[in-house]
Coordinates of C-alpha atoms (C1' of nucleotides) in Angstrom, one line a residue:
Chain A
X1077 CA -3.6 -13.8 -0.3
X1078 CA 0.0 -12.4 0.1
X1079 CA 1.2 -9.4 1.8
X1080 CA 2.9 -6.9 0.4
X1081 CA 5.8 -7.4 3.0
X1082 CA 5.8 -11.2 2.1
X1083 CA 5.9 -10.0 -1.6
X1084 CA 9.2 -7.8 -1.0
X1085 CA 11.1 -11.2 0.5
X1086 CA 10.2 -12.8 -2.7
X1087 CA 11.7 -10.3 -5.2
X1088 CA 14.7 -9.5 -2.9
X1089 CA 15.5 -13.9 -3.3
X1090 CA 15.1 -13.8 -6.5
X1091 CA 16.7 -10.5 -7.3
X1092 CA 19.7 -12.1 -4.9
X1093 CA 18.9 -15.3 -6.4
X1094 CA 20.1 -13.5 -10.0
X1095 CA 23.0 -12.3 -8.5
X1096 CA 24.8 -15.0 -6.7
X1097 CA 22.5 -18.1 -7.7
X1098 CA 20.9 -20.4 -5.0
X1099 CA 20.7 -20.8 -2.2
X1100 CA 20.4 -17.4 -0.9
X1101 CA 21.5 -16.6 3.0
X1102 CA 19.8 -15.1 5.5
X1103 CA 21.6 -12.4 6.7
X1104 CA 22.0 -11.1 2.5
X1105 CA 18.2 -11.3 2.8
X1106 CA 18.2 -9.2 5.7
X1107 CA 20.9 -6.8 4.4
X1108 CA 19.2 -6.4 1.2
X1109 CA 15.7 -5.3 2.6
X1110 CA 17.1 -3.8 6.2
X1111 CA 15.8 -6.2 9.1
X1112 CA 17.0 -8.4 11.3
X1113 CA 18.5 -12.1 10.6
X1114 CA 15.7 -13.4 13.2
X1115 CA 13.2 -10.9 11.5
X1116 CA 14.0 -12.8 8.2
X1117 CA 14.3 -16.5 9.5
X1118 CA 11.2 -16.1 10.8
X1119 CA 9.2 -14.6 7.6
X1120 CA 11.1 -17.6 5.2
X1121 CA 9.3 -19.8 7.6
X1122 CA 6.0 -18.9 7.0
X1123 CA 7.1 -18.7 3.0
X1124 CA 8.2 -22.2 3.1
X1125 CA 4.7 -23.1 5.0
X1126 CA 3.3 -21.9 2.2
X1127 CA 4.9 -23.3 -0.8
X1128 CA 7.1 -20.4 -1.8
X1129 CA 10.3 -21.4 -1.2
X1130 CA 12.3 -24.7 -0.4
X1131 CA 14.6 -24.4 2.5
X1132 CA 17.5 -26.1 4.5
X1133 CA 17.9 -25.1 7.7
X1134 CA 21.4 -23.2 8.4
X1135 CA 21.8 -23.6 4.8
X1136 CA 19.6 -21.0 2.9
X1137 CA 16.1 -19.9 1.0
X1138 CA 15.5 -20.9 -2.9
X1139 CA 12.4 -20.1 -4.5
X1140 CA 10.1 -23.0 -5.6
X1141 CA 8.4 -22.0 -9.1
X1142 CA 5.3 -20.6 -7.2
X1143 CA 7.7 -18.2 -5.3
X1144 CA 9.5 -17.3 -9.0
X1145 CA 6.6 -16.7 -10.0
X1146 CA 4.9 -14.3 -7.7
X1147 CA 8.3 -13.0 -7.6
X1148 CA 7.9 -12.5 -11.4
X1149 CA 4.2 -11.0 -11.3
X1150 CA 6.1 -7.6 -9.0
X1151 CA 9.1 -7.2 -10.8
X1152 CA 6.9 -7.1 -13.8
X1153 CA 4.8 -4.1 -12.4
X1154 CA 7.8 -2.4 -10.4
X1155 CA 9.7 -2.5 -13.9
X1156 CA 6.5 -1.1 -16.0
X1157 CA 5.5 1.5 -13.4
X1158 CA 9.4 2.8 -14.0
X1159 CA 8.8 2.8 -17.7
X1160 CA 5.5 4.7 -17.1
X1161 CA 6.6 7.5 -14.9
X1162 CA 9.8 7.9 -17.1
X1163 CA 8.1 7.8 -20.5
X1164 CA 4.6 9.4 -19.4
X1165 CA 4.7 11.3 -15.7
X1166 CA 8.4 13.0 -17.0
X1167 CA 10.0 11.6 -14.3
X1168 CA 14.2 11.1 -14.4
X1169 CA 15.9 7.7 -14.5
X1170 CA 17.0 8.0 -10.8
X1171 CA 13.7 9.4 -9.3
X1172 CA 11.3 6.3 -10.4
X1173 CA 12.5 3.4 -8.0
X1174 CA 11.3 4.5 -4.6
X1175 CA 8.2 5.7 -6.5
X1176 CA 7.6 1.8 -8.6
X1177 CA 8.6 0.3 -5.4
X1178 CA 5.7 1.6 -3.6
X1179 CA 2.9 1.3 -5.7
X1180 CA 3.7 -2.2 -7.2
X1181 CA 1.9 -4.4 -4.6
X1182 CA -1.2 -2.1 -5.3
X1183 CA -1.8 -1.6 -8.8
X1184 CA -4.7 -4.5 -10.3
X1185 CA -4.4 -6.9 -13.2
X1186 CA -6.4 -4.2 -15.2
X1187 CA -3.9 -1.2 -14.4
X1188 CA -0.9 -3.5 -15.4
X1189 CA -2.5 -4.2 -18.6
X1190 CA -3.7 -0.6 -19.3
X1191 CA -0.1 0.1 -18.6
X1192 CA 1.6 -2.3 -20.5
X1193 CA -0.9 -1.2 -23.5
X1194 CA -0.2 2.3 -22.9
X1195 CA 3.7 2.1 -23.4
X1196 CA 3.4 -0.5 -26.2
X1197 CA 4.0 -3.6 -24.6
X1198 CA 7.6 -2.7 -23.8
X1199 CA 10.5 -5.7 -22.9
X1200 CA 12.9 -3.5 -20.8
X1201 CA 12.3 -0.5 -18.4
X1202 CA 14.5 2.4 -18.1
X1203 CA 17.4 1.1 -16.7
X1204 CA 17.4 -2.3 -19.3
X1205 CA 15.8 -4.6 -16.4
X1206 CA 14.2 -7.3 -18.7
X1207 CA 10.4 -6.7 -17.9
X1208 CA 8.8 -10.0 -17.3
X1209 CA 6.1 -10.8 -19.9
X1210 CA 2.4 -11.0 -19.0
X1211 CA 2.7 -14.9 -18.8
X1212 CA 5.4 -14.3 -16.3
X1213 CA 7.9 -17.0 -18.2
X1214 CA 11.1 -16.4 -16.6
X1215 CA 13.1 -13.8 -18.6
X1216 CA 16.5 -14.8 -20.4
X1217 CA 19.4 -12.7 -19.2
X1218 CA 22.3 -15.0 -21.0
X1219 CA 24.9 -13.4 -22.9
X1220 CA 25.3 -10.7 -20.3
X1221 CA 28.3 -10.0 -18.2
X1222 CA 29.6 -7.8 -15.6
X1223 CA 31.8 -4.9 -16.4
X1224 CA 33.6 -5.3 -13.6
X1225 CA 34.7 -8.9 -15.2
X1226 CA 36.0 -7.2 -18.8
X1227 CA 39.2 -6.2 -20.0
X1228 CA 41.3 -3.6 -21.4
X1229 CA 40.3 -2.9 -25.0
X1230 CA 36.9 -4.5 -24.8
X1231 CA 34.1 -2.8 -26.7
X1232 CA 30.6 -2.9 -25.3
X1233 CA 27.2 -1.8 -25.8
X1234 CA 25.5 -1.2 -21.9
X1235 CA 23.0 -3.4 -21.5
X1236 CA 21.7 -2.7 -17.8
X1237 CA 22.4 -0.7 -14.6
X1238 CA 21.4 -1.2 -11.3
X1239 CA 17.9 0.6 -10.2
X1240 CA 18.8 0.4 -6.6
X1241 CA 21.1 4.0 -5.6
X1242 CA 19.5 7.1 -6.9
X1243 CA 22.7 8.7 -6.5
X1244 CA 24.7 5.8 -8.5
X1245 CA 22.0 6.3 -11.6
X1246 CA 22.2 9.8 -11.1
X1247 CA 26.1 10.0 -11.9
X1248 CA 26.0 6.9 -14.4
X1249 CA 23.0 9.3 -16.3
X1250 CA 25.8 12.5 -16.2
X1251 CA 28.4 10.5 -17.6
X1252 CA 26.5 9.2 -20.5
X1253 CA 26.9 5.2 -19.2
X1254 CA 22.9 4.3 -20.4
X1255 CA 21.4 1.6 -21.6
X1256 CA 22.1 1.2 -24.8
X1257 CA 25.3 3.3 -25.5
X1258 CA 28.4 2.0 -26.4
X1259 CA 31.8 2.2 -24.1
X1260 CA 35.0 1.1 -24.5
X1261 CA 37.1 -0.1 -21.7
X1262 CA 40.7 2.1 -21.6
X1263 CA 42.2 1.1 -18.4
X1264 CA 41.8 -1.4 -15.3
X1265 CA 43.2 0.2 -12.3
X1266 CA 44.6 -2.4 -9.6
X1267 CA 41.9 -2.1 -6.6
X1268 CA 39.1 -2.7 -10.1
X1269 CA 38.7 1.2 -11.0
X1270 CA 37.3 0.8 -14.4
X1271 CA 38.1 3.5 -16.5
X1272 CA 35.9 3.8 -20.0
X1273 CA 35.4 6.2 -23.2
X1274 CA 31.7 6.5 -23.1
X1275 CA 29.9 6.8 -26.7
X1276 CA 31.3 8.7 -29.5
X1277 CA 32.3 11.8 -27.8
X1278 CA 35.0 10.5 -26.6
X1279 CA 34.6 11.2 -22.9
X1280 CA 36.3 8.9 -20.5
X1281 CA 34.6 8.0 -17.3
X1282 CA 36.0 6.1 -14.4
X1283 CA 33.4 4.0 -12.5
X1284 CA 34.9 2.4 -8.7
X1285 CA 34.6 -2.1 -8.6
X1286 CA 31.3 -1.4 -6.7
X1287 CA 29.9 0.0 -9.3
X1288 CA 31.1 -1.5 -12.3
X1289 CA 29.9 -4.8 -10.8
X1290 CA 26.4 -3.5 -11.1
X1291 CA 26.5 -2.6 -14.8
X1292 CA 25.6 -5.2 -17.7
X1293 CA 27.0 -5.3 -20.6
X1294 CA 26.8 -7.1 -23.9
X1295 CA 29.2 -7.3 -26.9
X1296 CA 28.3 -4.5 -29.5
X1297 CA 26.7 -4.8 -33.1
X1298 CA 26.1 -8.2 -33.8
X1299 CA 22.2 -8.1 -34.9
X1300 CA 20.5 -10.2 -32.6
X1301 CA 18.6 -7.9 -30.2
X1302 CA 15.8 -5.6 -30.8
X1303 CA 14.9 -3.0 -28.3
X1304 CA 17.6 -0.3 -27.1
X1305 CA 18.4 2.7 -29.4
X1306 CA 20.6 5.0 -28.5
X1307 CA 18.7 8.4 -28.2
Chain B
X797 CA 3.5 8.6 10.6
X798 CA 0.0 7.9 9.6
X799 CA -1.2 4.2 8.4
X800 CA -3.0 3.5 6.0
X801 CA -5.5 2.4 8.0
X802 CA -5.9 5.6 10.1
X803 CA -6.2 7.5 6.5
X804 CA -9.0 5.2 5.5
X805 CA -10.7 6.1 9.3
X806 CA -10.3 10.1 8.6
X807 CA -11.4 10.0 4.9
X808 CA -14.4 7.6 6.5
X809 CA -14.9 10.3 8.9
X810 CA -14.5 13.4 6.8
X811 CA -17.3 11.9 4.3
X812 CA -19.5 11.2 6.8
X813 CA -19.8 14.3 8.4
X814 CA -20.5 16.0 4.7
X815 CA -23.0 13.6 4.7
X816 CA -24.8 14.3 7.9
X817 CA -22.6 16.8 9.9
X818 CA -20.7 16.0 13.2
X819 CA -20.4 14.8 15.2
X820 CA -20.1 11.4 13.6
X821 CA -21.4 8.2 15.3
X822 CA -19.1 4.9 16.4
X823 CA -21.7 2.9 14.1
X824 CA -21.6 4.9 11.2
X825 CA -18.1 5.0 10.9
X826 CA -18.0 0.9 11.5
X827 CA -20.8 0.2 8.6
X828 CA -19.2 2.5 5.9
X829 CA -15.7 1.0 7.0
X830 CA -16.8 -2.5 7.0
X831 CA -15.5 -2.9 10.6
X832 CA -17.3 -3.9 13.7
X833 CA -18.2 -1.1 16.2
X834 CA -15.2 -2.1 19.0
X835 CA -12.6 -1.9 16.1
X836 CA -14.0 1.8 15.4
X837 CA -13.9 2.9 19.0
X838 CA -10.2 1.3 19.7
X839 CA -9.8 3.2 16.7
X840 CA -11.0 6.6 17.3
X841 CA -9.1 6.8 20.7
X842 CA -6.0 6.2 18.8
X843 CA -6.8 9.3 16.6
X844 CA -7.9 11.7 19.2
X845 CA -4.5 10.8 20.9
X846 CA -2.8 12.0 17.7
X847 CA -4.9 15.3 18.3
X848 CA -6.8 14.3 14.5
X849 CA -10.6 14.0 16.2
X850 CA -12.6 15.3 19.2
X851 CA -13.9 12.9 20.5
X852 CA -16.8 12.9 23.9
X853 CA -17.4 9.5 25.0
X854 CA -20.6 7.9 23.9
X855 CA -21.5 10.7 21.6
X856 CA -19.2 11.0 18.7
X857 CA -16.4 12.9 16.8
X858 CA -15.4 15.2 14.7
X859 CA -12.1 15.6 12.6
X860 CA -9.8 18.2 14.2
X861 CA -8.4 21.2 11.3
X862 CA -5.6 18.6 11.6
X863 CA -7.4 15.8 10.9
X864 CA -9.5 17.4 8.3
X865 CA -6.3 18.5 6.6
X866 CA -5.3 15.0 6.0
X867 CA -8.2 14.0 5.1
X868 CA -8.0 16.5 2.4
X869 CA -5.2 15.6 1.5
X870 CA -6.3 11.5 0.9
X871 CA -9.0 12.9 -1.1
X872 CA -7.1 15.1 -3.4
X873 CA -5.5 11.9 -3.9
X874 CA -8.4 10.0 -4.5
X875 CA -9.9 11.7 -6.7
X876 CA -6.6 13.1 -9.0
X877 CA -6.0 9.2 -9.7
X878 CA -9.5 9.2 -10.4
X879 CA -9.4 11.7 -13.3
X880 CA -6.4 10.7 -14.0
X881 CA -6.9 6.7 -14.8
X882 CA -10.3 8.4 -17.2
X883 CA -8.3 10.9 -19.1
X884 CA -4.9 8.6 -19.9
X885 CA -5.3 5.0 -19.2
X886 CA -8.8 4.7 -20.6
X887 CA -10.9 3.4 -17.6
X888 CA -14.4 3.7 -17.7
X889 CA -16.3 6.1 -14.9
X890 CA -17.1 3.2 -13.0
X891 CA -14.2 1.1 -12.4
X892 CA -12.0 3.9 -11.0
X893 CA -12.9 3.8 -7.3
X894 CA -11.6 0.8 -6.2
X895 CA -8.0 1.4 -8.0
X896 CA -8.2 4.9 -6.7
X897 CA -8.6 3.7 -3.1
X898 CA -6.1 1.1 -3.5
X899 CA -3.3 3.5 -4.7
X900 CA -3.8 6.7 -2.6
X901 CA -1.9 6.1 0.4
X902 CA 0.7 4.9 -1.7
X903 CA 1.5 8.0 -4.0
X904 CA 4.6 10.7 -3.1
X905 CA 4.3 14.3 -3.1
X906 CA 6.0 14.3 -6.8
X907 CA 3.5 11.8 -7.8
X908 CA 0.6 14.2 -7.1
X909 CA 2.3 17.0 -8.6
X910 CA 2.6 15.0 -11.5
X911 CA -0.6 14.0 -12.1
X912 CA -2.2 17.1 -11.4
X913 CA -0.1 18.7 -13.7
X914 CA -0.8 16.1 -16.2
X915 CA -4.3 16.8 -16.3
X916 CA -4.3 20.6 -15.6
X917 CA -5.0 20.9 -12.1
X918 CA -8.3 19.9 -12.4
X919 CA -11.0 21.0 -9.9
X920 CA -13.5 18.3 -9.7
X921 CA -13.1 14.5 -10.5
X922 CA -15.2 12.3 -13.2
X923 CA -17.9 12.1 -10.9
X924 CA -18.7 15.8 -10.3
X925 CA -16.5 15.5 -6.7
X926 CA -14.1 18.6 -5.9
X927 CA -10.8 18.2 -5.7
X928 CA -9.0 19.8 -2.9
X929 CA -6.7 22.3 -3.9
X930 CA -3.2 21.4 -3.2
X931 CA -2.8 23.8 -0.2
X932 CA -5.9 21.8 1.2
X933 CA -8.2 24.6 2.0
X934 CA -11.6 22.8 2.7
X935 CA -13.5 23.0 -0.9
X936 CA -16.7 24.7 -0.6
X937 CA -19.6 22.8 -1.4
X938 CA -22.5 25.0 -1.1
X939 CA -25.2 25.8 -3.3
X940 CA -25.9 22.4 -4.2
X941 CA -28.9 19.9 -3.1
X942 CA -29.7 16.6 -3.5
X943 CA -31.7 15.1 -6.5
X944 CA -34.1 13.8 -3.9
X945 CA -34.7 17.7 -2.1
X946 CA -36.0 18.5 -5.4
X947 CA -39.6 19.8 -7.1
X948 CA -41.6 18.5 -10.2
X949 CA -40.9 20.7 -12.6
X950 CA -37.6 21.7 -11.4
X951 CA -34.8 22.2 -14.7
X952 CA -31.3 21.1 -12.2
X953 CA -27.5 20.4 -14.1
X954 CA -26.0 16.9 -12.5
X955 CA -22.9 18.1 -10.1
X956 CA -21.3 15.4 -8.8
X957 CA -23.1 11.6 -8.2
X958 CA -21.5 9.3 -5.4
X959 CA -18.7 7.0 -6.4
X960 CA -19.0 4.5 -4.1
X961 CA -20.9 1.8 -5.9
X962 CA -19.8 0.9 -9.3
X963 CA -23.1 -0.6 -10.7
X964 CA -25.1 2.5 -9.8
X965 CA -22.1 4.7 -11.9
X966 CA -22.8 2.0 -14.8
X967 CA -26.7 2.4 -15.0
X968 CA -26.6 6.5 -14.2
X969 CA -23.6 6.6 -17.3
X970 CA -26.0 4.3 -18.9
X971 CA -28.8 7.0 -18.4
X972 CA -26.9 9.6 -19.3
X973 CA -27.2 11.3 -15.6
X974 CA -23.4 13.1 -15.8
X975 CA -21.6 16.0 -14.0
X976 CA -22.8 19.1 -16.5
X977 CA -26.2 17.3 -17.7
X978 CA -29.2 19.2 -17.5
X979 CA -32.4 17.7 -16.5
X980 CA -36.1 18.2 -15.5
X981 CA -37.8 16.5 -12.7
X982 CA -40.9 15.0 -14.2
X983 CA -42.2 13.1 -11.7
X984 CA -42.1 12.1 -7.9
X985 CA -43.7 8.6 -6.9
X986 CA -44.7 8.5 -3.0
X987 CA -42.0 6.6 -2.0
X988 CA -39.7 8.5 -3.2
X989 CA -39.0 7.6 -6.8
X990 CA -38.0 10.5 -9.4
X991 CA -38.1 10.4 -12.7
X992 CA -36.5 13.2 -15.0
X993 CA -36.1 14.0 -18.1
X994 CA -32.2 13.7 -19.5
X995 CA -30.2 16.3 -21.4
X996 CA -31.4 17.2 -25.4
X997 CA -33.1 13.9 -26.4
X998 CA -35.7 13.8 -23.8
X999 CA -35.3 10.7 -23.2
X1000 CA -36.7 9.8 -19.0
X1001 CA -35.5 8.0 -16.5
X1002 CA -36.6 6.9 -13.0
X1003 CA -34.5 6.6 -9.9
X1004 CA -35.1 5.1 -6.9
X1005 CA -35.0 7.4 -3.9
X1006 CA -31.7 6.0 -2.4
X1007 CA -29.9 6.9 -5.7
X1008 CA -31.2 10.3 -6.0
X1009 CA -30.4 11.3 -2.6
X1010 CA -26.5 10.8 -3.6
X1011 CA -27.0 12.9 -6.8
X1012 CA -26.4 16.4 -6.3
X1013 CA -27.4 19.4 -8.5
X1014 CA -27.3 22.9 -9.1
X1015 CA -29.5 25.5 -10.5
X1016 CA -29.0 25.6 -14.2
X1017 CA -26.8 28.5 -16.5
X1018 CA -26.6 31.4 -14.0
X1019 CA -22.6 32.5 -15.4
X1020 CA -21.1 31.4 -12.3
X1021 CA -19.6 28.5 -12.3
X1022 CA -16.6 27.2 -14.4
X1023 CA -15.3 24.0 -14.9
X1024 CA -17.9 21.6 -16.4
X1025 CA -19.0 21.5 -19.6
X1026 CA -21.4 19.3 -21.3
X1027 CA -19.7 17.6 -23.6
Chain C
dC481 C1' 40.7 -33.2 16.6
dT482 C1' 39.4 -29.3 19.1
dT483 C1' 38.4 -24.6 19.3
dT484 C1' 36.9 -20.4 17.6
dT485 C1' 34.2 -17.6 14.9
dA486 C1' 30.6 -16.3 12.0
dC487 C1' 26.1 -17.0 11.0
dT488 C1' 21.4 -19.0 12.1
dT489 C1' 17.8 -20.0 14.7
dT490 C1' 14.9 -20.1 19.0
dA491 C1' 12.7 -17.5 22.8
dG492 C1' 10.2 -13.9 24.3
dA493 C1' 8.4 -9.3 23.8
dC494 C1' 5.9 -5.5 21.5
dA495 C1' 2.9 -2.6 18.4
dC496 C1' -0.9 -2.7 15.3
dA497 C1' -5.4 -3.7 13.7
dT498 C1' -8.8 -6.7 14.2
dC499 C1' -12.4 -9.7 16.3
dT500 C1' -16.1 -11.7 19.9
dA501 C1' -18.2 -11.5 24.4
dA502 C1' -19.3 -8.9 28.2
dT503 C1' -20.3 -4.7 30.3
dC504 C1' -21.8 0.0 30.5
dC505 C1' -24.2 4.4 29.4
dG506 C1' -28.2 7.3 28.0
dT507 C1' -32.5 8.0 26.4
dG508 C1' -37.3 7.1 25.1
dG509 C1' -41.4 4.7 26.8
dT510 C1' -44.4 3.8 30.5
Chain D
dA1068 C1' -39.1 8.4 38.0
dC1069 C1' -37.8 3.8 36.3
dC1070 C1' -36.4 0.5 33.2
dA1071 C1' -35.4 -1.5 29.0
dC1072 C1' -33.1 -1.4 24.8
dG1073 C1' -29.9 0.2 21.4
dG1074 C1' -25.6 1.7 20.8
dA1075 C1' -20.7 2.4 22.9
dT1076 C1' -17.1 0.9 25.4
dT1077 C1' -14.0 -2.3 27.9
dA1078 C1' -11.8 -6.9 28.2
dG1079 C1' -9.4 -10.2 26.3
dA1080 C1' -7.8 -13.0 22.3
dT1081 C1' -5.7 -13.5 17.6
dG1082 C1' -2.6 -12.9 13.6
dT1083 C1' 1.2 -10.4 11.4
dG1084 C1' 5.6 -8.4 11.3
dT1085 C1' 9.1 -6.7 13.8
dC1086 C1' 12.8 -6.4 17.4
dT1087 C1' 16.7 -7.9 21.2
dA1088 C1' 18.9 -11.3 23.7
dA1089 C1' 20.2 -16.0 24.2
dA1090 C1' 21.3 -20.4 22.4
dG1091 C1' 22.7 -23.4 18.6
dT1092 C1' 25.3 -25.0 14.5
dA1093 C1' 28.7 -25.5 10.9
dA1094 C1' 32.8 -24.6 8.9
dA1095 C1' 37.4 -22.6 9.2
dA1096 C1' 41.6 -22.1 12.0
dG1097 C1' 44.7 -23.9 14.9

DNA sequence: CTTTTACTTTAGACACATCTAATCCGTGGT
DNA sequence: ACCACGGATTAGATGTGTCTAAAGTAAAAG
């Protein structure tokens, strides 16, 4: 049995883990989920005791495939639970982290399956986080890259934002940037200001490095993918 | 801030004294908890230091108007996900409890509002139990009696059977024994057994004594009443 | 090659919820 | 009245997750 708290260091490695690749550091651990270096040190201890994750001491945590997994199992309800208040419970984009975030250590096998049945088995949540199929395969985010990392002229199609600032997802949902919708990048400032024309009304939208970097995109068109239609 | 824990103790607590009226004993609360009698009194003392029970040592306690608030307020929980998870994920009667219990310390304000608006602002849950309103005024109870208080001969409508055991909920949905059935005691053994007669196809079924003292009823038609409806 | 600096880990403490073992009421039986 | 017995409480230990303060290590800067 793992507890819920144990559960938390697991997604925040392999969320980090997605980020910045192995191994991840314990003080970014400790940042991402607000404790203490020592708090952390001493919680990867007893996840290495059991199996979870490989370690090297002064070095950092990685997640052995029993950690990725278990890791795997709550981003798969955190990301369905979003896709179920949004789609079913009429909550916004930027209300349903806190809200998935809390309930995903205590909903049972049978809720996530009624879930997943309810919403028609769905392969992204609201804000294009791949949702992590039942057999909890790892899921295949290739062919994605940073906004922060394009250039001038490039035309994109938004593939995923970050769930993690209300406030962030609250302004990216005003200015049209949503999953799905395709932008075109007009202008690079010098300090990484990226400034875009969002969708076919032609508004442009400036987005600061900090948050470009959180955004996904993929090249537009192309048939290859499935899911996201623009609304 | 309340834990989880002390939630379960008031809920526990609140129950208990519908049950059998305060004050409530050490013992009781430690066998319905599944917790030793120590753990209870450690327990309580914490609670009555939060001003949520009266306590007198040796005797028992009794949930404060604070205490009985939140326990209220658990309960509307409770039972909200309870109706909830029957009306729009498809659970049966008798697997909502434990998923109910699991998730109710877990659910925000919004969530609740949600829900209840989801399903109409229900007043009583799949098993006949009212739900407090969401200003948590204490629901009133009165003017029903237990299944085993009752008379041969006596025509009754179900109101509300206990949730706490999931096998009894399958045999009395089995039987057809639901909130809004009407039926007629045919027959009392002894030792306690009833047997009635069960809504329009008179088909009978017996109950052991410890069942029917959980099943409550209420005279039947009188215009009164509201909410159920035999469907 | 040495020193500084940034980060990690160890040490020690605390709060919570739990247990077992031992002690302590209070009441019902004699 | 007394005493015994059942139930309640205290005492003391355990495990988890957290913290602060102190010590340790590794890598960059001089």
């Amino acid at each position: 049995m793992l507890s819920d708290v144990m559960e938390d260091y697991l997604k925040a490695i392999y969320t980090l883990q997605m980020e910045q690749g192995p191994p991840v550091s314990t003080s970014d651990i400790a940042e991402y989920l607000g404790k203490t270096p020592p708090t952390v040190t001493s919680m990867v201890g007893k996840l290495e005791d059991r199996g979870l994750v490989d370690r090297e001491k002064y070095k950092g945590v990685e997640l052995t495939t029993e950690g990725e997994t278990v890791a795997l199992e709550v981003l798969r309800h955190h990301r369905l639970l979003e896709a179920y208040l949004t789609e079913h419970l009429d909550y916004s984009w930027s209300e349903v982290h806190d809200e998935a975030d809390a309930l995903e250590h205590h909903i049972s096998e049978e809720f996530e399956k009624r879930v997943a049945a309810a919403l028609g088995e769905p392969e992204v949540d609201p804000h294009g986080d791949p949702i992590p199929s039942a057999d909890l395969t790892p899921p295949d985010s290739s062919g994605l890259s940073a906004l922060s990392e394009c250039g001038v002229g490039d035309r994109l199609v938004v593939a995923r934002v970050s769930d993690r600032d209300p406030a962030e997802l609250e302004y990216l949902s005003e200015a049209g940037v949503t999953p799905g919708t395709t932008i075109e990048v007009t202008d690079i400032a010098p300090f990484g200001m990226v400034t875009v024309r969002v969708g076919d009304d032609g508004r442009e939208q400036s987005l600061p490095e900090s948050v470009a970097r959180t955004i996904r995109v993929r090249p537009p068109d192309e048939p290859s993918s499935e899911e996201v239609s623009p609304a």
